[in-house]
Amino acid sequence: NYVGFIIYICLICGSLVLIYFFKGWRVLLWLANVSGWVILTGVLFFADLEYSRLINAENATLQGGILFGLLFFWGVPVVRQLQLAKKADSLPPVRFGIFDSTLARAKLSIKETPRLTMIINPLIALGLTQTLWWLPATSQGLIALGGTLLFALVAVWIATKPGQDKLWYVHGFTAVLMFTIALIQLLDGNWLFLALALEAIALHLGTRYLKYASLELIAHLLSLAVTVMLVDRLFTRIDLDQQTPILNLSSLLDLLIIGLWFALTYFLQTKKKSGFQPIYWLVAHLALLLWWQRELESFNQPGLVTVGFGLLAIFFHWDAHRQEHNWQRWVPHLLSLVVTIMLLDQLWYWNATTKVFNLLTFFNLATISLLFITPYLFTEEEKSNFQPGYWLVTYAALLLWWQRLLEPFDMPGLVTVIWGAMAILFHWDARRQEHIWQSWVPHLLSLVITIMLFNQLWYGRAETAVFNLLALFNLAIIGLLFASSYLMMNGKYASSIAWCAMWRCSTGSGESLIS
């Protein structure tokens, strides 16, 4: 007889709660809560009443028992506290009910507001109700939304009464939890993602004015859930048959959420001084990287993602200087390292179908330019520690870029001429640097050029005597070596090398003419 059993349990638990109301023995409230909900849950499953489609005596009585439990387990403690606030001596103070003397000696007290039971009971009642009846997700969401409205109104009503800050906050917190459940059941896809993100932002804003640890905890947990959803979306490739990269609702929504996370980072840093700010900062930047990578990769254009990462590296460097922690300033340097590896891989292994005028060449040059201007954002300490590395990488990449650009023309000596011109630029720029070893880099480049030049002078042969491109290029290289001698610390050695090369060029041209 499940109907009679449910009524009997309600009478027993209701009696325990009424004794708590008049005596203040908290142990009876807990006993009624635990036993009542456990028994009602057992009836729900043992009587096979879950997801009922038709109303009968058993499930109707069980629904009444759930409402009775909500009214007594949640409502009676609220009425008791309001009565004590209205007239302090009308009811005895709250006690545990057993071992009170032991608790007093241990200086352990019972809190006046049973916050945990006030929050959990409405959620249990909502869960049992939604499990009892077969309802579509929309109807379940509307029930949760109705519970949200109820507890929000109760919170507003209690807030009008003096000295009830904790009590109204408990009901407001319960309304927030029910509202989150309602969103999950009413919405899906992009709209659910946006709604949860906006709710997380609102909760974080609320923590500035309401100094409750539970509110901050739920804000961080909801932010974590939104972040997991965001990362999952960012690792999902775009369907190019149905969506346009960047200009589609999902991509724009992802970018909006990332922007909200950046705004939240700024709020946590400037308004709240939260210790979690660096975590949100890192998540926002990594999410932006993943978003760029997903969107630009859809164009299937080599080098485009690298340029995008280079632009982001500049933004990251600028933003890192506004942060408090030293490790945050290392993040953009790691990104620049990734950009460098991607760039060198493209310069060394990738081939474009079109000579010179192709997008890969343009993107690689743009990436080199971004790496070149990045050190201008550094602080004085960073310039001393990191600028030489960026300087060396930029010039090495530029040399490889010229070599890859000119290689398809199959003109011996052309790459050497360009490298000679680059050596002059290196010599001039090295004199502006702080470290001594930087001044030796252009000398090493000049040595490489000299070896390439003598190899061409000794082994290179042109079909046309004297007036041929190889001879012209070799003569140009010799002229560049002469010019370099005026920028080098040991110019006499460069002049000697240039004179030797001139002699070899003359004899080589003479031999070609004679032959």
Short mmCIF file of C-alpha atoms in Angstrom, two decimals:
data_model
loop_
_atom_site.label_atom_id
_atom_site.label_comp_id
_atom_site.label_asym_id
_atom_site.label_seq_id
_atom_site.Cartn_x
_atom_site.Cartn_y
_atom_site.Cartn_z
CA ASN A 1 0.00 0.00 0.00
CA TYR A 2 2.25 2.77 -1.29
CA VAL A 3 -0.39 5.46 -0.78
CA GLY A 4 -0.75 4.72 2.92
CA PHE A 5 3.00 4.33 3.33
CA ILE A 6 3.68 7.75 1.79
CA ILE A 7 1.08 9.42 4.02
CA TYR A 8 2.54 7.69 7.08
CA ILE A 9 6.08 8.86 6.26
CA CYS A 10 4.85 12.42 5.74
CA LEU A 11 3.18 12.38 9.17
CA ILE A 12 6.31 11.06 10.90
CA CYS A 13 8.70 13.47 9.18
CA GLY A 14 6.29 16.38 9.61
CA SER A 15 6.12 15.65 13.34
CA LEU A 16 9.92 15.68 13.59
CA VAL A 17 10.09 19.03 11.80
CA LEU A 18 7.40 20.53 14.07
CA ILE A 19 9.34 19.40 17.15
CA TYR A 20 12.38 21.12 15.67
CA PHE A 21 10.30 24.27 15.17
CA PHE A 22 9.27 24.48 18.81
CA LYS A 23 12.37 23.00 20.48
CA GLY A 24 15.17 24.00 18.11
CA TRP A 25 16.73 20.52 17.94
CA ARG A 26 18.59 20.54 14.63
CA VAL A 27 19.23 16.78 14.68
CA LEU A 28 15.51 16.17 14.16
CA LEU A 29 15.48 18.40 11.09
CA TRP A 30 18.39 16.48 9.59
CA LEU A 31 16.80 13.15 10.49
CA ALA A 32 13.54 14.15 8.83
CA ASN A 33 15.36 15.41 5.72
CA VAL A 34 17.51 12.34 5.18
CA SER A 35 14.93 9.70 6.02
CA GLY A 36 12.08 11.46 4.23
CA TRP A 37 13.85 11.97 0.91
CA VAL A 38 15.48 8.52 0.97
CA ILE A 39 12.14 6.80 1.54
CA LEU A 40 10.29 8.87 -1.07
CA THR A 41 13.06 8.14 -3.59
CA GLY A 42 12.84 4.44 -2.75
CA VAL A 43 9.08 4.45 -3.34
CA LEU A 44 9.60 6.18 -6.68
CA PHE A 45 11.85 3.42 -8.00
CA PHE A 46 10.58 0.33 -6.18
CA ALA A 47 7.01 1.08 -7.23
CA ASP A 48 8.14 1.74 -10.82
CA LEU A 49 6.62 5.19 -10.81
CA GLU A 50 9.41 6.96 -12.70
CA TYR A 51 8.47 8.79 -15.91
CA SER A 52 4.75 8.16 -15.47
CA ARG A 53 2.56 9.08 -18.43
CA LEU A 54 -0.79 8.68 -16.65
CA ILE A 55 -1.97 9.95 -13.28
CA ASN A 56 -2.92 7.32 -10.70
CA ALA A 57 -3.26 7.18 -6.93
CA GLU A 58 0.36 6.18 -6.30
CA ASN A 59 2.14 8.82 -8.37
CA ALA A 60 -0.31 11.56 -7.36
CA THR A 61 0.27 10.73 -3.68
CA LEU A 62 4.02 10.64 -4.23
CA GLN A 63 3.88 14.07 -5.87
CA GLY A 64 1.94 15.31 -2.87
CA GLY A 65 4.59 13.82 -0.58
CA ILE A 66 7.31 15.64 -2.53
CA LEU A 67 5.48 18.96 -2.14
CA PHE A 68 4.88 18.20 1.55
CA GLY A 69 8.59 17.52 2.03
CA LEU A 70 9.50 20.77 0.29
CA LEU A 71 7.01 22.74 2.38
CA PHE A 72 8.16 21.28 5.71
CA PHE A 73 11.87 20.66 5.15
CA TRP A 74 12.45 24.06 3.55
CA GLY A 75 9.54 26.24 4.66
CA VAL A 76 9.42 25.50 8.40
CA PRO A 77 13.09 26.49 9.08
CA VAL A 78 12.52 29.73 7.16
CA VAL A 79 9.41 30.57 9.18
CA ARG A 80 11.25 29.74 12.42
CA GLN A 81 14.12 32.07 11.64
CA LEU A 82 11.81 34.90 10.64
CA GLN A 83 9.88 34.41 13.87
CA LEU A 84 13.09 34.58 15.91
CA ALA A 85 14.10 37.74 14.08
CA LYS A 86 10.72 39.28 14.87
CA LYS A 87 10.70 38.22 18.54
CA ALA A 88 13.90 36.68 19.87
CA ASP A 89 12.41 35.04 22.99
CA SER A 90 9.41 33.51 21.26
CA LEU A 91 11.28 30.28 20.47
CA PRO A 92 14.27 28.54 22.07
CA PRO A 93 17.64 28.94 20.32
CA VAL A 94 18.89 26.31 17.91
CA ARG A 95 20.73 23.36 19.43
CA PHE A 96 21.98 20.12 18.01
CA GLY A 97 19.68 18.14 20.28
CA ILE A 98 22.16 15.50 21.45
CA PHE A 99 25.64 15.84 22.94
CA ASP A 100 24.99 19.55 23.49
CA SER A 101 27.21 19.69 26.58
CA THR A 102 30.07 18.02 24.71
CA LEU A 103 29.71 20.46 21.82
CA ALA A 104 29.66 23.37 24.27
CA ARG A 105 32.91 22.24 25.90
CA ALA A 106 34.48 21.91 22.45
CA LYS A 107 33.21 25.43 21.66
CA LEU A 108 31.29 24.17 18.64
CA SER A 109 28.10 26.02 17.83
CA ILE A 110 25.21 25.38 15.46
CA LYS A 111 24.52 28.05 12.86
CA GLU A 112 21.15 29.70 13.11
CA THR A 113 20.41 29.40 9.38
CA PRO A 114 20.36 25.82 8.03
CA ARG A 115 21.72 26.99 4.68
CA LEU A 116 22.58 23.56 3.29
CA THR A 117 19.09 22.11 3.80
CA MET A 118 17.47 25.26 2.44
CA ILE A 119 19.46 24.93 -0.79
CA ILE A 120 19.36 21.15 -1.23
CA ASN A 121 15.67 20.54 -0.47
CA PRO A 122 14.29 22.56 -3.42
CA LEU A 123 16.77 20.86 -5.76
CA ILE A 124 15.79 17.40 -4.50
CA ALA A 125 12.10 18.21 -4.89
CA LEU A 126 12.71 19.46 -8.43
CA GLY A 127 14.71 16.37 -9.37
CA LEU A 128 12.12 13.93 -7.98
CA THR A 129 9.27 15.77 -9.71
CA GLN A 130 11.00 15.69 -13.08
CA THR A 131 11.83 12.01 -12.60
CA LEU A 132 8.28 11.12 -11.55
CA TRP A 133 6.57 12.38 -14.71
CA TRP A 134 7.30 11.82 -18.35
CA LEU A 135 7.77 15.37 -19.60
CA PRO A 136 9.57 16.87 -22.60
CA ALA A 137 12.70 18.88 -21.87
CA THR A 138 10.86 22.14 -22.48
CA SER A 139 8.23 21.35 -19.84
CA GLN A 140 10.92 20.33 -17.36
CA GLY A 141 12.72 23.58 -18.06
CA LEU A 142 9.54 25.58 -17.46
CA ILE A 143 9.09 23.83 -14.10
CA ALA A 144 12.65 24.76 -13.14
CA LEU A 145 12.03 28.31 -14.37
CA GLY A 146 8.93 28.48 -12.19
CA GLY A 147 10.99 27.37 -9.20
CA THR A 148 13.53 30.07 -10.08
CA LEU A 149 10.82 32.73 -10.04
CA LEU A 150 9.42 31.44 -6.75
CA PHE A 151 12.71 31.49 -4.88
CA ALA A 152 13.74 34.80 -6.43
CA LEU A 153 10.51 36.38 -5.14
CA VAL A 154 11.08 34.84 -1.70
CA ALA A 155 14.62 36.23 -1.68
CA VAL A 156 13.35 39.71 -2.57
CA TRP A 157 10.66 39.51 0.11
CA ILE A 158 13.14 38.41 2.79
CA ALA A 159 15.59 41.11 1.70
CA THR A 160 13.05 43.74 2.77
CA LYS A 161 13.32 42.52 6.35
CA PRO A 162 16.22 43.84 8.46
CA GLY A 163 19.03 41.54 9.59
CA GLN A 164 18.28 38.72 7.16
CA ASP A 165 21.24 39.01 4.78
CA LYS A 166 22.21 35.35 5.00
CA LEU A 167 18.64 34.11 4.65
CA TRP A 168 17.83 36.10 1.51
CA TYR A 169 21.19 35.19 -0.02
CA VAL A 170 20.47 31.47 0.46
CA HIS A 171 17.23 31.81 -1.49
CA GLY A 172 18.87 33.93 -4.15
CA PHE A 173 21.61 31.32 -4.52
CA THR A 174 18.95 28.60 -4.86
CA ALA A 175 17.24 30.65 -7.56
CA VAL A 176 20.55 30.88 -9.45
CA LEU A 177 21.00 27.11 -9.35
CA MET A 178 17.46 26.51 -10.58
CA PHE A 179 17.89 29.10 -13.31
CA THR A 180 20.99 27.27 -14.54
CA ILE A 181 19.05 24.01 -14.64
CA ALA A 182 16.25 25.74 -16.53
CA LEU A 183 18.69 27.08 -19.13
CA ILE A 184 20.15 23.62 -19.71
CA GLN A 185 16.68 22.13 -20.22
CA LEU A 186 15.19 24.94 -22.30
CA LEU A 187 18.11 25.78 -24.61
CA ASP A 188 20.70 23.92 -26.63
CA GLY A 189 23.53 24.59 -29.06
CA ASN A 190 24.68 28.15 -29.56
CA TRP A 191 21.98 29.71 -27.41
CA LEU A 192 22.74 27.53 -24.41
CA PHE A 193 26.44 28.30 -24.81
CA LEU A 194 25.77 32.04 -24.90
CA ALA A 195 23.30 31.95 -22.00
CA LEU A 196 25.68 30.06 -19.70
CA ALA A 197 28.55 32.39 -20.58
CA LEU A 198 26.46 35.48 -19.82
CA GLU A 199 25.30 33.93 -16.55
CA ALA A 200 28.91 33.22 -15.57
CA ILE A 201 29.85 36.84 -16.30
CA ALA A 202 26.87 38.06 -14.25
CA LEU A 203 27.87 35.86 -11.31
CA HIS A 204 31.43 37.18 -11.42
CA LEU A 205 30.11 40.73 -11.40
CA GLY A 206 27.94 39.84 -8.44
CA THR A 207 30.92 38.60 -6.44
CA ARG A 208 32.24 42.15 -6.33
CA TYR A 209 29.28 43.22 -4.21
CA LEU A 210 28.32 39.96 -2.45
CA LYS A 211 31.27 38.57 -0.50
CA TYR A 212 30.15 34.95 -0.31
CA ALA A 213 32.51 32.07 -1.05
CA SER A 214 29.68 29.91 -2.43
CA LEU A 215 28.78 32.53 -5.04
CA GLU A 216 32.39 32.81 -6.15
CA LEU A 217 32.64 29.02 -6.28
CA ILE A 218 29.57 28.63 -8.49
CA ALA A 219 30.87 31.43 -10.74
CA HIS A 220 34.19 29.64 -11.24
CA LEU A 221 32.51 26.25 -11.77
CA LEU A 222 30.16 27.68 -14.37
CA SER A 223 33.10 29.42 -16.06
CA LEU A 224 34.91 26.08 -16.14
CA ALA A 225 31.91 24.43 -17.79
CA VAL A 226 31.72 27.19 -20.40
CA THR A 227 35.47 26.89 -21.03
CA VAL A 228 35.17 23.14 -21.61
CA MET A 229 32.32 23.76 -24.06
CA LEU A 230 34.40 26.44 -25.81
CA VAL A 231 37.46 24.21 -26.18
CA ASP A 232 35.30 21.38 -27.53
CA ARG A 233 33.83 23.74 -30.12
CA LEU A 234 37.26 25.10 -31.08
CA PHE A 235 38.53 21.59 -31.83
CA THR A 236 35.54 20.92 -34.09
CA ARG A 237 36.38 21.64 -37.71
CA ILE A 238 34.19 23.90 -39.81
CA ASP A 239 31.95 22.25 -42.39
CA LEU A 240 32.96 24.25 -45.47
CA ASP A 241 29.94 22.97 -47.40
CA GLN A 242 27.55 24.66 -44.97
CA GLN A 243 29.58 27.41 -43.28
CA THR A 244 31.89 30.22 -44.31
CA PRO A 245 35.05 30.56 -42.20
CA ILE A 246 34.83 33.40 -39.67
CA LEU A 247 31.54 34.73 -41.07
CA ASN A 248 29.21 32.16 -39.53
CA LEU A 249 27.14 32.19 -36.36
CA SER A 250 29.14 29.58 -34.45
CA SER A 251 32.50 31.19 -35.19
CA LEU A 252 31.30 34.68 -34.33
CA LEU A 253 29.71 33.37 -31.14
CA ASP A 254 32.96 31.66 -30.15
CA LEU A 255 34.81 34.93 -30.76
CA LEU A 256 32.23 36.79 -28.66
CA ILE A 257 32.71 34.39 -25.75
CA ILE A 258 36.49 34.76 -26.01
CA GLY A 259 36.01 38.53 -25.93
CA LEU A 260 33.86 38.17 -22.81
CA TRP A 261 36.63 36.12 -21.22
CA PHE A 262 39.13 38.89 -21.97
CA ALA A 263 36.73 41.40 -20.39
CA LEU A 264 36.37 39.10 -17.39
CA THR A 265 40.16 38.93 -17.11
CA TYR A 266 40.32 42.71 -17.02
CA PHE A 267 37.56 42.81 -14.38
CA LEU A 268 39.29 40.24 -12.17
CA GLN A 269 42.56 42.15 -12.45
CA THR A 270 41.40 45.73 -11.91
CA LYS A 271 38.15 45.55 -9.95
CA LYS A 272 38.38 42.42 -7.88
CA LYS A 273 42.10 41.62 -7.58
CA SER A 274 41.32 37.91 -7.87
CA GLY A 275 44.01 35.27 -7.59
CA PHE A 276 42.33 33.35 -10.43
CA GLN A 277 42.93 36.17 -12.92
CA PRO A 278 46.12 34.66 -14.45
CA ILE A 279 44.26 31.41 -15.16
CA TYR A 280 41.47 33.23 -16.99
CA TRP A 281 44.10 35.30 -18.82
CA LEU A 282 45.89 32.18 -20.06
CA VAL A 283 42.63 30.47 -21.05
CA ALA A 284 41.46 33.52 -23.01
CA HIS A 285 44.72 33.77 -24.95
CA LEU A 286 44.91 30.05 -25.72
CA ALA A 287 41.27 30.08 -26.84
CA LEU A 288 41.99 32.98 -29.19
CA LEU A 289 44.92 31.03 -30.66
CA LEU A 290 42.77 27.97 -31.25
CA TRP A 291 40.05 30.11 -32.82
CA TRP A 292 42.49 31.71 -35.27
CA GLN A 293 44.02 28.35 -36.10
CA ARG A 294 40.61 26.78 -36.81
CA GLU A 295 39.31 29.65 -38.91
CA LEU A 296 42.44 30.34 -40.96
CA GLU A 297 43.20 26.66 -41.52
CA SER A 298 39.87 26.36 -43.32
CA PHE A 299 41.22 28.52 -46.17
CA ASN A 300 43.84 25.80 -46.88
CA GLN A 301 46.49 28.43 -47.61
CA PRO A 302 50.02 27.59 -46.36
CA GLY A 303 51.55 30.33 -44.25
CA LEU A 304 48.29 32.05 -43.37
CA VAL A 305 48.03 30.50 -39.89
CA THR A 306 51.65 31.47 -39.21
CA VAL A 307 50.94 35.11 -40.04
CA GLY A 308 47.89 35.03 -37.78
CA PHE A 309 49.95 33.61 -34.94
CA GLY A 310 52.59 36.30 -35.53
CA LEU A 311 49.96 39.03 -35.17
CA LEU A 312 48.64 37.41 -32.01
CA ALA A 313 52.18 37.21 -30.62
CA ILE A 314 52.47 41.00 -30.90
CA PHE A 315 49.13 41.42 -29.13
CA PHE A 316 50.18 38.93 -26.45
CA HIS A 317 53.44 40.81 -25.85
CA TRP A 318 51.54 44.07 -25.42
CA ASP A 319 49.01 42.50 -23.07
CA ALA A 320 51.62 40.59 -21.04
CA HIS A 321 53.29 43.85 -20.01
CA ARG A 322 50.08 44.81 -18.19
CA GLN A 323 50.13 41.67 -16.05
CA GLU A 324 51.60 41.21 -12.60
CA HIS A 325 53.22 37.77 -12.80
CA ASN A 326 56.57 37.19 -14.48
CA TRP A 327 55.52 33.84 -15.96
CA GLN A 328 52.81 35.61 -17.96
CA ARG A 329 55.51 37.51 -19.85
CA TRP A 330 57.00 34.20 -20.99
CA VAL A 331 53.80 33.10 -22.76
CA PRO A 332 54.21 35.42 -25.80
CA HIS A 333 57.86 34.37 -26.10
CA LEU A 334 56.74 30.74 -26.31
CA LEU A 335 54.25 31.72 -28.98
CA SER A 336 57.00 33.53 -30.91
CA LEU A 337 59.07 30.34 -30.68
CA VAL A 338 56.19 28.36 -32.17
CA VAL A 339 55.85 30.95 -34.95
CA THR A 340 59.59 30.69 -35.65
CA ILE A 341 59.47 26.90 -35.91
CA MET A 342 56.47 27.05 -38.26
CA LEU A 343 58.21 29.71 -40.38
CA LEU A 344 61.50 27.82 -40.68
CA ASP A 345 59.62 24.64 -41.56
CA GLN A 346 57.87 26.45 -44.42
CA LEU A 347 61.07 28.10 -45.64
CA TRP A 348 63.00 24.84 -45.62
CA TYR A 349 60.54 22.23 -46.83
CA TRP A 350 57.53 23.82 -48.53
CA ASN A 351 57.43 24.65 -52.22
CA ALA A 352 55.01 26.99 -53.95
CA THR A 353 53.61 26.25 -57.39
CA THR A 354 54.30 29.79 -58.66
CA LYS A 355 57.71 31.45 -58.67
CA VAL A 356 58.16 34.65 -56.64
CA PHE A 357 54.61 35.94 -56.83
CA ASN A 358 52.79 33.48 -54.59
CA LEU A 359 50.93 33.80 -51.31
CA LEU A 360 53.30 31.54 -49.39
CA THR A 361 56.23 33.86 -50.15
CA PHE A 362 54.17 36.89 -49.15
CA PHE A 363 52.98 35.29 -45.90
CA ASN A 364 56.51 34.21 -44.99
CA LEU A 365 57.83 37.74 -45.54
CA ALA A 366 54.97 39.15 -43.46
CA THR A 367 55.81 36.72 -40.64
CA ILE A 368 59.48 37.75 -40.74
CA SER A 369 58.43 41.39 -40.55
CA LEU A 370 56.24 40.67 -37.52
CA LEU A 371 59.13 38.92 -35.77
CA PHE A 372 61.34 41.91 -36.59
CA ILE A 373 59.02 44.51 -35.04
CA THR A 374 58.11 42.40 -31.99
CA PRO A 375 61.19 43.45 -29.92
CA TYR A 376 60.09 47.08 -30.11
CA LEU A 377 57.40 46.13 -27.55
CA PHE A 378 59.93 44.78 -25.06
CA THR A 379 60.87 46.33 -21.74
CA GLU A 380 64.52 47.24 -21.11
CA GLU A 381 65.11 43.95 -19.31
CA GLU A 382 63.50 41.95 -22.12
CA LYS A 383 65.55 43.80 -24.73
CA SER A 384 68.72 42.71 -22.98
CA ASN A 385 67.62 39.08 -22.60
CA PHE A 386 65.46 38.32 -25.65
CA GLN A 387 66.09 40.93 -28.34
CA PRO A 388 69.33 39.32 -29.64
CA GLY A 389 67.52 36.03 -30.17
CA TYR A 390 64.75 37.70 -32.16
CA TRP A 391 67.40 39.64 -34.12
CA LEU A 392 69.28 36.49 -35.08
CA VAL A 393 66.12 34.54 -35.98
CA THR A 394 64.79 37.39 -38.12
CA TYR A 395 67.96 37.72 -40.21
CA ALA A 396 68.42 33.95 -40.55
CA ALA A 397 64.81 33.62 -41.74
CA LEU A 398 65.30 36.51 -44.16
CA LEU A 399 68.34 34.78 -45.68
CA LEU A 400 66.39 31.55 -46.10
CA TRP A 401 63.49 33.51 -47.59
CA TRP A 402 65.75 35.04 -50.26
CA GLN A 403 67.34 31.68 -50.97
CA ARG A 404 63.93 30.00 -51.38
CA LEU A 405 62.62 32.93 -53.47
CA LEU A 406 65.52 32.99 -55.95
CA GLU A 407 66.27 29.27 -56.15
CA PRO A 408 63.61 28.50 -58.82
CA PHE A 409 65.29 30.92 -61.29
CA ASP A 410 68.32 28.58 -61.55
CA MET A 411 70.76 31.49 -61.96
CA PRO A 412 74.15 30.68 -60.37
CA GLY A 413 75.42 33.56 -58.29
CA LEU A 414 72.08 35.35 -57.85
CA VAL A 415 71.54 34.08 -54.29
CA THR A 416 75.13 34.99 -53.42
CA VAL A 417 74.61 38.58 -54.62
CA ILE A 418 71.50 39.02 -52.50
CA TRP A 419 73.23 37.51 -49.49
CA GLY A 420 76.10 39.94 -50.06
CA ALA A 421 73.67 42.84 -49.98
CA MET A 422 72.16 41.38 -46.81
CA ALA A 423 75.66 41.18 -45.29
CA ILE A 424 76.03 44.95 -45.68
CA LEU A 425 72.70 45.43 -43.92
CA PHE A 426 73.84 43.03 -41.19
CA HIS A 427 77.10 44.91 -40.68
CA TRP A 428 75.30 48.22 -40.38
CA ASP A 429 72.66 46.87 -38.01
CA ALA A 430 75.15 44.89 -35.88
CA ARG A 431 76.93 48.10 -34.93
CA ARG A 432 73.68 49.25 -33.27
CA GLN A 433 73.39 46.16 -31.06
CA GLU A 434 74.56 45.76 -27.46
CA HIS A 435 76.16 42.30 -27.47
CA ILE A 436 79.61 41.70 -28.91
CA TRP A 437 78.70 38.33 -30.39
CA GLN A 438 76.10 40.04 -32.59
CA SER A 439 78.88 41.89 -34.40
CA TRP A 440 80.41 38.54 -35.40
CA VAL A 441 77.25 37.27 -37.12
CA PRO A 442 77.72 39.41 -40.27
CA HIS A 443 81.37 38.30 -40.39
CA LEU A 444 80.22 34.69 -40.46
CA LEU A 445 77.79 35.56 -43.23
CA SER A 446 80.57 37.28 -45.17
CA LEU A 447 82.69 34.16 -44.74
CA VAL A 448 79.89 32.01 -46.16
CA ILE A 449 79.50 34.43 -49.08
CA THR A 450 83.25 34.32 -49.71
CA ILE A 451 83.23 30.52 -49.84
CA MET A 452 80.28 30.59 -52.23
CA LEU A 453 82.03 33.22 -54.36
CA PHE A 454 85.32 31.34 -54.66
CA ASN A 455 83.42 28.15 -55.44
CA GLN A 456 81.70 29.96 -58.30
CA LEU A 457 84.95 31.57 -59.47
CA TRP A 458 86.86 28.32 -59.42
CA TYR A 459 84.30 25.84 -60.69
CA GLY A 460 81.63 27.95 -62.35
CA ARG A 461 81.67 28.15 -66.12
CA ALA A 462 79.35 30.24 -68.30
CA GLU A 463 78.47 29.52 -71.92
CA THR A 464 79.22 33.11 -72.98
CA ALA A 465 82.64 34.61 -72.33
CA VAL A 466 82.91 37.81 -70.29
CA PHE A 467 79.42 39.11 -70.86
CA ASN A 468 77.36 36.62 -68.89
CA LEU A 469 75.22 36.79 -65.77
CA LEU A 470 77.57 34.67 -63.67
CA ALA A 471 80.47 37.04 -64.28
CA LEU A 472 78.21 40.01 -63.59
CA PHE A 473 76.97 38.48 -60.36
CA ASN A 474 80.50 37.60 -59.24
CA LEU A 475 81.66 41.14 -59.94
CA ALA A 476 78.70 42.49 -57.98
CA ILE A 477 79.61 40.26 -55.03
CA ILE A 478 83.18 41.53 -55.12
CA GLY A 479 81.86 45.08 -55.09
CA LEU A 480 79.69 44.25 -52.10
CA LEU A 481 82.70 42.81 -50.27
CA PHE A 482 84.57 46.05 -50.93
CA ALA A 483 81.59 47.97 -49.55
CA SER A 484 81.46 45.70 -46.52
CA SER A 485 85.07 46.50 -45.71
CA TYR A 486 84.07 50.03 -44.78
CA LEU A 487 81.53 48.75 -42.23
CA MET A 488 83.70 46.02 -40.66
CA MET A 489 86.05 46.37 -37.72
CA ASN A 490 88.72 44.49 -39.68
CA GLY A 491 88.14 46.05 -43.04
CA LYS A 492 91.61 45.24 -44.39
CA TYR A 493 90.78 41.52 -44.36
CA ALA A 494 87.63 42.09 -46.36
CA SER A 495 89.59 44.24 -48.81
CA SER A 496 92.20 41.49 -49.18
CA ILE A 497 89.50 38.92 -49.86
CA ALA A 498 87.88 41.25 -52.38
CA TRP A 499 91.21 41.85 -54.20
CA CYS A 500 91.89 38.10 -54.34
CA ALA A 501 88.41 37.54 -55.72
CA MET A 502 88.96 40.30 -58.28
CA TRP A 503 92.16 38.61 -59.42
CA ARG A 504 90.46 35.26 -59.72
CA CYS A 505 87.54 36.84 -61.57
CA SER A 506 89.91 38.48 -64.05
CA THR A 507 91.89 35.31 -64.70
CA GLY A 508 88.70 33.29 -64.92
CA SER A 509 87.23 35.69 -67.46
CA GLY A 510 90.47 35.63 -69.42
CA GLU A 511 90.46 31.84 -69.49
CA SER A 512 86.87 31.86 -70.67
CA LEU A 513 87.69 34.37 -73.39
CA ILE A 514 90.73 32.36 -74.58
CA SER A 515 88.75 29.13 -74.62
#
